[in-house]
PDB file of C-alpha atoms in Angstrom:
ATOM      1  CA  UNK A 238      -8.039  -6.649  12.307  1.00 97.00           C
ATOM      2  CA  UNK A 239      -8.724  -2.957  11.929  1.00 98.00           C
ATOM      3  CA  UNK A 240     -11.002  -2.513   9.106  1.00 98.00           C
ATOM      4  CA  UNK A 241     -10.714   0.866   7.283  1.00 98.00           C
ATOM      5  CA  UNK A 242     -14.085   2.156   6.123  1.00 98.00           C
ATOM      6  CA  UNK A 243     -13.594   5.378   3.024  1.00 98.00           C
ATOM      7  CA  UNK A 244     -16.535   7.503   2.118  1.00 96.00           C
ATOM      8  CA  UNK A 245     -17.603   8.306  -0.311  1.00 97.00           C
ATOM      9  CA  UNK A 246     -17.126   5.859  -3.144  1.00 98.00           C
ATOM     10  CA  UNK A 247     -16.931   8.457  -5.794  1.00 98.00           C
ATOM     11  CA  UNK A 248     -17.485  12.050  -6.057  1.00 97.00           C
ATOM     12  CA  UNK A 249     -17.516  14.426  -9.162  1.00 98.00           C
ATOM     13  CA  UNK A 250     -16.263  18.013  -8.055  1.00 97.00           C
ATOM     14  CA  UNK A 251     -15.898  20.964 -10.633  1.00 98.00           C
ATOM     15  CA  UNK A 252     -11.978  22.149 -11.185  1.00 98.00           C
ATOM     16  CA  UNK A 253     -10.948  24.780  -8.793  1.00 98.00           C
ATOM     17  CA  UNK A 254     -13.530  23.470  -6.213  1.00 98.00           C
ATOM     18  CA  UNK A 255     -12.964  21.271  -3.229  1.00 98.00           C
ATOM     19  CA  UNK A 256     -12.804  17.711  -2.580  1.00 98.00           C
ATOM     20  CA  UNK A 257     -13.368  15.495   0.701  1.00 98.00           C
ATOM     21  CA  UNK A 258     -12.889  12.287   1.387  1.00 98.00           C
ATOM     22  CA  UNK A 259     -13.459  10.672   4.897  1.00 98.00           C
ATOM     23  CA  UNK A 260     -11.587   7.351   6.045  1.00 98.00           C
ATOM     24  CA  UNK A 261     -12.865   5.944   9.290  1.00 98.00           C
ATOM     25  CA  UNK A 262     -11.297   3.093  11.550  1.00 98.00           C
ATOM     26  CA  UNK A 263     -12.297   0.781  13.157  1.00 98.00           C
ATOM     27  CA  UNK A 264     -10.356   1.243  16.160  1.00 98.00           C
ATOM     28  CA  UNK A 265      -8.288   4.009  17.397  1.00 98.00           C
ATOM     29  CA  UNK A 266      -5.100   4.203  15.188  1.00 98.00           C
ATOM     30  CA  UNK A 267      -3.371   6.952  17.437  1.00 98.00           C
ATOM     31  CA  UNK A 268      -0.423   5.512  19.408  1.00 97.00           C
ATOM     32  CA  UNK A 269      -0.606   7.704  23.096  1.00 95.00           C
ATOM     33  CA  UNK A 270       3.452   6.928  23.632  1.00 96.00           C
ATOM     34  CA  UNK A 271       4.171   9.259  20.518  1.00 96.00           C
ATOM     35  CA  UNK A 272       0.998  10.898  19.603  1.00 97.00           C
ATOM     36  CA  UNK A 273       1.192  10.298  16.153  1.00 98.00           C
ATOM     37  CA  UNK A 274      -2.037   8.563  13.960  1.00 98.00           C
ATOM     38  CA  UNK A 275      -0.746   5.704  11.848  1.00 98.00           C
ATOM     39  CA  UNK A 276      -2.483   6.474   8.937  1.00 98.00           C
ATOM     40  CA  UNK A 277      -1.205   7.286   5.447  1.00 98.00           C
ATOM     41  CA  UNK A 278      -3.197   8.612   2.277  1.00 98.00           C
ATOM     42  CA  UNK A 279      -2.457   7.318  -1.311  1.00 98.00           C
ATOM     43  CA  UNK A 280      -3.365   8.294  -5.021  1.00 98.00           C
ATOM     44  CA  UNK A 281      -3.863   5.638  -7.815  1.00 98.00           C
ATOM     45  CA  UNK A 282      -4.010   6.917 -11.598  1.00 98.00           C
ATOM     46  CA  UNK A 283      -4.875   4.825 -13.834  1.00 96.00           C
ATOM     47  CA  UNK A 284      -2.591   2.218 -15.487  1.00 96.00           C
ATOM     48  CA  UNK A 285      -0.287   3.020 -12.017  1.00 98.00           C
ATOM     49  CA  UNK A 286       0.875   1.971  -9.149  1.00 98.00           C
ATOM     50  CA  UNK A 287      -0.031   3.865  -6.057  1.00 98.00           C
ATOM     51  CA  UNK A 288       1.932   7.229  -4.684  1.00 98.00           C
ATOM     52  CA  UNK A 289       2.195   7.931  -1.030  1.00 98.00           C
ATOM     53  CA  UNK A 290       0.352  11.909  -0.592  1.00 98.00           C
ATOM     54  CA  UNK A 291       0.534  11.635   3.550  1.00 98.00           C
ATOM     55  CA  UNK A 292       1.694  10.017   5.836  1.00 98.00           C
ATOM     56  CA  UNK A 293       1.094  10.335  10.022  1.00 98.00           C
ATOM     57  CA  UNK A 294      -2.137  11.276   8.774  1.00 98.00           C
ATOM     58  CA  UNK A 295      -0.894  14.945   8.201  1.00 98.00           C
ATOM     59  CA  UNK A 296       2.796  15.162   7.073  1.00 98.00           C
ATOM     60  CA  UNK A 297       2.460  15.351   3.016  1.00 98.00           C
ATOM     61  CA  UNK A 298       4.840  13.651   1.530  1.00 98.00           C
ATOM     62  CA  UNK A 299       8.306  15.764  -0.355  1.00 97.00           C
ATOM     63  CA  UNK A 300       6.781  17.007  -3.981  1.00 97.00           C
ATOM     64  CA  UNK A 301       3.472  16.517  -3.380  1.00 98.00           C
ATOM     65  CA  UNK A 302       1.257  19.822  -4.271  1.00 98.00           C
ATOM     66  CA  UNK A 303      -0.369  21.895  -0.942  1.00 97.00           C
ATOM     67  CA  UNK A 304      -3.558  21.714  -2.180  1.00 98.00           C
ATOM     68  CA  UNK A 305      -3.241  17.954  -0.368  1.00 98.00           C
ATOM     69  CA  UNK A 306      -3.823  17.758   3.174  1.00 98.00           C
ATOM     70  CA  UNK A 307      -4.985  15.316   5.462  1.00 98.00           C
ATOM     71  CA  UNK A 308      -6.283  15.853   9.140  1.00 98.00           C
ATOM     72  CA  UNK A 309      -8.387  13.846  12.114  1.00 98.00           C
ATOM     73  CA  UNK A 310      -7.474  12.019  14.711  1.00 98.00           C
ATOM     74  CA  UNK A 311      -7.844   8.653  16.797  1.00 98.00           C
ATOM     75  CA  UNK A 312     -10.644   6.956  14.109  1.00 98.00           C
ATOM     76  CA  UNK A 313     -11.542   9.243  11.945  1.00 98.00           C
ATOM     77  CA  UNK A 314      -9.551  10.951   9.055  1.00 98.00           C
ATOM     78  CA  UNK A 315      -9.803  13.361   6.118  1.00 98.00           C
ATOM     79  CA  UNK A 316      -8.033  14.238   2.644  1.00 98.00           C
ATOM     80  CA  UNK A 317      -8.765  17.136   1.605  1.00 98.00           C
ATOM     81  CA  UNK A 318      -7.938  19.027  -2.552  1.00 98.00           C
ATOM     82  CA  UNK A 319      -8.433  22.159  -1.540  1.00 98.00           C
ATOM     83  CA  UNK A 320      -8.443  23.205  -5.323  1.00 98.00           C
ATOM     84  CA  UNK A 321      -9.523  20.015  -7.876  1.00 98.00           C
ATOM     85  CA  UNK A 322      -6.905  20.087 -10.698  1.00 98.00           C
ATOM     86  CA  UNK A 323      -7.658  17.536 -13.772  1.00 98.00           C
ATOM     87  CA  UNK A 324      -4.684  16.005 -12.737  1.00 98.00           C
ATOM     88  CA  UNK A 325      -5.589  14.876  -9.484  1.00 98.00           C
ATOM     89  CA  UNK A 326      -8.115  12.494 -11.174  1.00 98.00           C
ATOM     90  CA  UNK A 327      -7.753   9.226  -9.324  1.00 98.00           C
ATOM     91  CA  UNK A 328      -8.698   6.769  -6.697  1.00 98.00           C
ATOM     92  CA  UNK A 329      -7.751   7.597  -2.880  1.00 98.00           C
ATOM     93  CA  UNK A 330      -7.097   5.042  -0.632  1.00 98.00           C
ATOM     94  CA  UNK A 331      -6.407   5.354   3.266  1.00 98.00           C
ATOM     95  CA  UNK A 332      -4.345   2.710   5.060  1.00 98.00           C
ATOM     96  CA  UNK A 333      -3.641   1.984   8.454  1.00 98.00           C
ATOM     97  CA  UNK A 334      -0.204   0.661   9.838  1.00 98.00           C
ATOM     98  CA  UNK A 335      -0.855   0.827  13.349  1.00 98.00           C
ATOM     99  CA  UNK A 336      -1.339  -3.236  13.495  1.00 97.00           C
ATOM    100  CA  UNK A 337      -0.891  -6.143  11.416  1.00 97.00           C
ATOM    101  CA  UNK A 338      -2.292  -7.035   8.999  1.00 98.00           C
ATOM    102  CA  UNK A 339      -2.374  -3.425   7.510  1.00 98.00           C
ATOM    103  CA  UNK A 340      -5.532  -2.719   6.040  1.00 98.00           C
ATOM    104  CA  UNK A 341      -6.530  -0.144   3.176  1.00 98.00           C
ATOM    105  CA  UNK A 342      -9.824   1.655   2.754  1.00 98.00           C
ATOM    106  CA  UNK A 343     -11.828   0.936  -0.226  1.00 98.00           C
ATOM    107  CA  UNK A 344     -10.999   3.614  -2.032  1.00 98.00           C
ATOM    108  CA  UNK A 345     -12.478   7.024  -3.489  1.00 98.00           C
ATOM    109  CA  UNK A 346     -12.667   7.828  -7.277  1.00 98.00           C
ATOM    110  CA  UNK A 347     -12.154  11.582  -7.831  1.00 98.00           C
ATOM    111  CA  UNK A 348     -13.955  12.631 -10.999  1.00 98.00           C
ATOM    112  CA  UNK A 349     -14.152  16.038 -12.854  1.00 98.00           C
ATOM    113  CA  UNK A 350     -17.282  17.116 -12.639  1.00 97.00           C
TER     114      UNK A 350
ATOM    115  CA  UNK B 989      16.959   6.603  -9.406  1.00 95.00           C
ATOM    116  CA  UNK B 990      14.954   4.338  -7.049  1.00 96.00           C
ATOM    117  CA  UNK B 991      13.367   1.709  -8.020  1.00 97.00           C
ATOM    118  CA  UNK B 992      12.016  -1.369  -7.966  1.00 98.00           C
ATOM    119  CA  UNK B 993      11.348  -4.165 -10.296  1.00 98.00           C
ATOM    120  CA  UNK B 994       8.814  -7.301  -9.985  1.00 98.00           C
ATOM    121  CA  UNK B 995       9.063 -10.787 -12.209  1.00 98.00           C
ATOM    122  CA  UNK B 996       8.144 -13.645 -12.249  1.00 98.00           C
ATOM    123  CA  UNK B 997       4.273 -13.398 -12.492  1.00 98.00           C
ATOM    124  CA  UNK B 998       2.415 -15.913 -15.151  1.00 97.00           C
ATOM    125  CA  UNK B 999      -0.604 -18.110 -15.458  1.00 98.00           C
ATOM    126  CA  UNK B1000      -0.963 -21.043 -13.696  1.00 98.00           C
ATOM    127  CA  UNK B1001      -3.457 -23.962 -12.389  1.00 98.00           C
ATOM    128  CA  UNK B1002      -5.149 -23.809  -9.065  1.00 98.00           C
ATOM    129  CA  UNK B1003      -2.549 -25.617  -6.237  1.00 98.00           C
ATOM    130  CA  UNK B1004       0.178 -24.645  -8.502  1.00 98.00           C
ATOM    131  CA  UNK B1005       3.323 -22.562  -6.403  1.00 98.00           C
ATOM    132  CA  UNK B1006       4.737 -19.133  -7.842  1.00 98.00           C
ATOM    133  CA  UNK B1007       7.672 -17.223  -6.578  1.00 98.00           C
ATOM    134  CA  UNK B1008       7.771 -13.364  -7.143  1.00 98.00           C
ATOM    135  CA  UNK B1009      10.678 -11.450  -7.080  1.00 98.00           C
ATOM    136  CA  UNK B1010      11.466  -7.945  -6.135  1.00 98.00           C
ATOM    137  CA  UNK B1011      14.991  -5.847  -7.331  1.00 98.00           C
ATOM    138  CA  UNK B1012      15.478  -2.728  -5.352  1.00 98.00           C
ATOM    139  CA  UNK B1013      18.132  -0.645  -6.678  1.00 98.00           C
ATOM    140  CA  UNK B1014      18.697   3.284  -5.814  1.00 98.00           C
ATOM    141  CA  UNK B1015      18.620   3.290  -2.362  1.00 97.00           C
ATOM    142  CA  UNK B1016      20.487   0.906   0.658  1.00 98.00           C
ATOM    143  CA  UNK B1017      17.968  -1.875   0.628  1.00 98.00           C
ATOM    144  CA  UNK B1018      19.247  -3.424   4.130  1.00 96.00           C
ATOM    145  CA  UNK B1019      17.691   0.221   6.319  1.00 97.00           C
ATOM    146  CA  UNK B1020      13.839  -0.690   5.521  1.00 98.00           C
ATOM    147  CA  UNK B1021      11.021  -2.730   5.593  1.00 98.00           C
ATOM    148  CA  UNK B1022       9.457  -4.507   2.600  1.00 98.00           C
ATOM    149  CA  UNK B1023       6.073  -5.085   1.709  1.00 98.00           C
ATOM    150  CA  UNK B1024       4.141  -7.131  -0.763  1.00 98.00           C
ATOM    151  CA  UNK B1025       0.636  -5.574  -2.092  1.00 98.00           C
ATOM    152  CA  UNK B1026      -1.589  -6.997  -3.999  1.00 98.00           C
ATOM    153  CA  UNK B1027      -4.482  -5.385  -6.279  1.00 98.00           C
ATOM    154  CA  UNK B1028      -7.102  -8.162  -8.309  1.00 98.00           C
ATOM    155  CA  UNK B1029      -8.582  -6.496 -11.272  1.00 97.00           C
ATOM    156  CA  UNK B1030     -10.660  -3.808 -11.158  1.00 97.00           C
ATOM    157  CA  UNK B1031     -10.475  -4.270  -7.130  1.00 98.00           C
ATOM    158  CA  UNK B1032      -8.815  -2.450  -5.182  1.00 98.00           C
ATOM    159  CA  UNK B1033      -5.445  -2.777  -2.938  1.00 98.00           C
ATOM    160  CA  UNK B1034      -4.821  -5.281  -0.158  1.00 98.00           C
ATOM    161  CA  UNK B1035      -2.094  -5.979   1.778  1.00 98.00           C
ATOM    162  CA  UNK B1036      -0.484  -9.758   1.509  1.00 98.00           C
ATOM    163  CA  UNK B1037       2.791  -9.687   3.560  1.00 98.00           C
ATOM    164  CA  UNK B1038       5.724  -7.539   5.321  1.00 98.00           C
ATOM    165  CA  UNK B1039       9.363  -8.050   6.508  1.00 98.00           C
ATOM    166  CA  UNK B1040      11.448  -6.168   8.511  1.00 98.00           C
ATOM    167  CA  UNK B1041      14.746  -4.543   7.721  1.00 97.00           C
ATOM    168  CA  UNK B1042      16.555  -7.720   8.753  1.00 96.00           C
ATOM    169  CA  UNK B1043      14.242  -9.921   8.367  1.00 96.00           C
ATOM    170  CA  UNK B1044      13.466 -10.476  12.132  1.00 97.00           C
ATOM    171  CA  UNK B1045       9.661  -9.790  11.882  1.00 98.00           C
ATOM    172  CA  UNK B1046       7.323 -10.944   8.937  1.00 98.00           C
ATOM    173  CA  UNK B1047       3.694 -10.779   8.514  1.00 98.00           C
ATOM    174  CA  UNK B1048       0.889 -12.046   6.179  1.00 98.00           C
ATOM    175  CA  UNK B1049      -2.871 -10.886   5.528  1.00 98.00           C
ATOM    176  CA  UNK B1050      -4.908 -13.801   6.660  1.00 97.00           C
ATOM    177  CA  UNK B1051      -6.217 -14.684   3.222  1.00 98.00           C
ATOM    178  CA  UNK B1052      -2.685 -16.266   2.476  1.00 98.00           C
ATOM    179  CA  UNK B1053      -0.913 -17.429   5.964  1.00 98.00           C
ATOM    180  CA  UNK B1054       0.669 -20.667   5.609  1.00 98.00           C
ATOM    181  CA  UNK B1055       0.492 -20.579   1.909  1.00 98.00           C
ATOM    182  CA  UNK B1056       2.833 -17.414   1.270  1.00 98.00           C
ATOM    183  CA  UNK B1057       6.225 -16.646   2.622  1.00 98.00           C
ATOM    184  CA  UNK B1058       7.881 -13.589   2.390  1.00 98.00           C
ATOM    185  CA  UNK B1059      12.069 -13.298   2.566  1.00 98.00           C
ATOM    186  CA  UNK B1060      14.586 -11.002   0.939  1.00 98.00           C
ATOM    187  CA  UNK B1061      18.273 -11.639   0.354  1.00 98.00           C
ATOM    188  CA  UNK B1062      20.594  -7.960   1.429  1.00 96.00           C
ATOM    189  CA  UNK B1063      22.790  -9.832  -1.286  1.00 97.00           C
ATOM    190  CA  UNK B1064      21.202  -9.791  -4.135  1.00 98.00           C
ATOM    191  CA  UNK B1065      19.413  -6.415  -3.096  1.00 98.00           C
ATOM    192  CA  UNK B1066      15.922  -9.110  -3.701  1.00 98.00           C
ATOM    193  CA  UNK B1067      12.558  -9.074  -1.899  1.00 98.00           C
ATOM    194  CA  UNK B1068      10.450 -12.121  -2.910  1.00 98.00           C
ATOM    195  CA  UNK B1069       7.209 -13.634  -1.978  1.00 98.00           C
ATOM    196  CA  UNK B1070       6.818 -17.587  -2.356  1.00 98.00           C
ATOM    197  CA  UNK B1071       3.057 -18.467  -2.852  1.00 98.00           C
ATOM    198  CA  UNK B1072       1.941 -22.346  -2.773  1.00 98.00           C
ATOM    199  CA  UNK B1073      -1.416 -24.023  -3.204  1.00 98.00           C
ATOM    200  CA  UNK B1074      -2.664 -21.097  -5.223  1.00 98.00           C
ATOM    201  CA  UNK B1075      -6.232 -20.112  -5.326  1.00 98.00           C
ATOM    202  CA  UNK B1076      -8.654 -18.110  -8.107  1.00 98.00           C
ATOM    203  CA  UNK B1077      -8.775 -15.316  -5.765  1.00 98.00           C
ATOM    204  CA  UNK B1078      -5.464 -15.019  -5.588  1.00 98.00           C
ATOM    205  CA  UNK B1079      -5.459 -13.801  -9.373  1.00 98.00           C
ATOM    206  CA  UNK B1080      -3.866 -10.107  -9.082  1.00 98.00           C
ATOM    207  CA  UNK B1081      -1.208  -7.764  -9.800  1.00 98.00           C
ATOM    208  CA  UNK B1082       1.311  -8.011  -7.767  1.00 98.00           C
ATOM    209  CA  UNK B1083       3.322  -4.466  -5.916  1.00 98.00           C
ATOM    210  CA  UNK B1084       6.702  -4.712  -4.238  1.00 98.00           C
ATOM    211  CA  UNK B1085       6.629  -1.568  -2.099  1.00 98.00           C
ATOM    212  CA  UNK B1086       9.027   0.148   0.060  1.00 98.00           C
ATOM    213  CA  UNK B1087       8.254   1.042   3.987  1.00 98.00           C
ATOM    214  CA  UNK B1088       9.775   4.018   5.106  1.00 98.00           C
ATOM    215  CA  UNK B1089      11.119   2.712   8.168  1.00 97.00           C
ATOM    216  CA  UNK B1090      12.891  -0.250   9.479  1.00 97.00           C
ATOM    217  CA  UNK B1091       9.591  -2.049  11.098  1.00 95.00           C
ATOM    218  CA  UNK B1092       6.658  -2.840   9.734  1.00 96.00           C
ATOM    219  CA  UNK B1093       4.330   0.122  10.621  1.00 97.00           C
ATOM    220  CA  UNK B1094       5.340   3.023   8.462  1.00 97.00           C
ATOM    221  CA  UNK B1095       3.680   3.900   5.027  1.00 98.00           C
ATOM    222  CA  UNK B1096       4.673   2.558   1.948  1.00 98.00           C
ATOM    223  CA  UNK B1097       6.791   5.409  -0.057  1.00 98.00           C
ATOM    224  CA  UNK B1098       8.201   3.386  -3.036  1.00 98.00           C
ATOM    225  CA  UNK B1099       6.217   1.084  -5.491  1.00 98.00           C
ATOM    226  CA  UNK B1100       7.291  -1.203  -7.903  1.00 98.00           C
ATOM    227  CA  UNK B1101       5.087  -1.221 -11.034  1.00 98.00           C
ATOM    228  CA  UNK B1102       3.588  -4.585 -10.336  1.00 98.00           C
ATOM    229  CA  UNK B1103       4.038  -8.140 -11.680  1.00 98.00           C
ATOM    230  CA  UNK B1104       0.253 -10.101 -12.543  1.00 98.00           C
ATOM    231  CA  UNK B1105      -0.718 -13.253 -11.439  1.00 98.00           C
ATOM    232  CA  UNK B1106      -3.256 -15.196 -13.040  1.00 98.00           C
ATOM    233  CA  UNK B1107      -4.802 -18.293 -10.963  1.00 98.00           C
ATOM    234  CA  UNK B1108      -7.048 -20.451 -13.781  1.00 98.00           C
ATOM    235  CA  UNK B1109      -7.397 -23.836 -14.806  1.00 96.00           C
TER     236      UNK B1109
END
């Protein structure tokens, strides 16, 4: 099973400022045939289910803001908010679907700080 | 509008069986894979099972093979998950989810808004 490892657990950034978050797996999730990184990024507000932000590690999804993007390759990923909003409070979760079982990361809460 | 809609969640005893049900509407429900995720409170999400478009390739998470099975009726539009000889750890809220393709590996770009299980004697 590939086990998908997010750091860190939580992170408080100031509105207007950046956020990272890091998702590393355990094997390679890149496919050579196509090129493309089976690995998706998802937000979780509270009292909801989860929204798909990216998907092919990269490719946001239709509606969701630019300030989301997502980049890395082969094991290791990132999500970037390239401008915290109070909105965008949440927990981030990466997943794999390069295998079976499909595994998610951990998760990330994104505070205000 | 897309959508989809779980039932069938409740409380019951350890051993007990449970069947979960999952109406899509909004979109042609025989062109994609279906998923079943699973969050336990406070925790956060893990994958329990997959079927293809036409049901030609399913898949569980370890933690319930031979104990769930996953099958969907292009009838009735239904995605459901069958779980026997529940567990306490299976004690969770319950996502349908939509994959984006026809297979299994693609992302998940529809959720459901979940149905809970409780596992308790």
């Amino acid at each position: 099973d590939i086990v998908m490892t997010q750091s860190p657990d939580s992170l408080a950034v100031s509105l207007g400022e950046r956020a990272t978050i890091n998702c590393k797996s355990s094997q390679s999730v890149l496919y050579a045939s196509n090129n493309k990184n089976y690995l998706a990024w998802y937000q979780q507000k509270p009292g909801q289910p989860p929204k798909l932000l990216i998907s092919w590690a990269s490719t946001r999804e239709s509606g969701v803001p630019d300030r989301f993007s997502g980049s890395g390759s082969g094991t290791d990923f990132t999500l970037t908010i390239s401008s915290l909003q109070a909105e965008d409070v949440a927990v981030y979760y990466c997943q794999q679907y390069f295998s079976t079982p499909l595994t998610f990361g951990g998760g990330t809460k994104v505070e205000i700080k | 509008e897309v959508q989809l809609v779980e039932s069938g969640g409740d409380l019951v005893q350890p051993g007990r069986s449970l069947r979960l049900s999952c109406a899509a509407s909004g979109f042609t429900f025989d062109d994609y894979a279906m998923h079943w995720v699973r969050q336990a409170p406070g925790k956060g999400l893990e994958w329990v099972s997959g079927i293809s478009w036409n049901s030609g390739t399913t898949a569980y998470a370890d933690s319930v093979k031979g104990r769930f099975t996953i099958s969907r009726d292009s009838a009735k539009n239904s995605l459901y998950l069958q779980m026997n000889s529940l567990r306490v750890e299976d004690t969770a809220l319950y996502y349908c989810a939509k994959g984006k393709y026809q297979l299994l590996l693609g992302a998940f770009d529809i959720w459901g808004q979940g149905t809970m299980v409780t596992v308790s004697s």
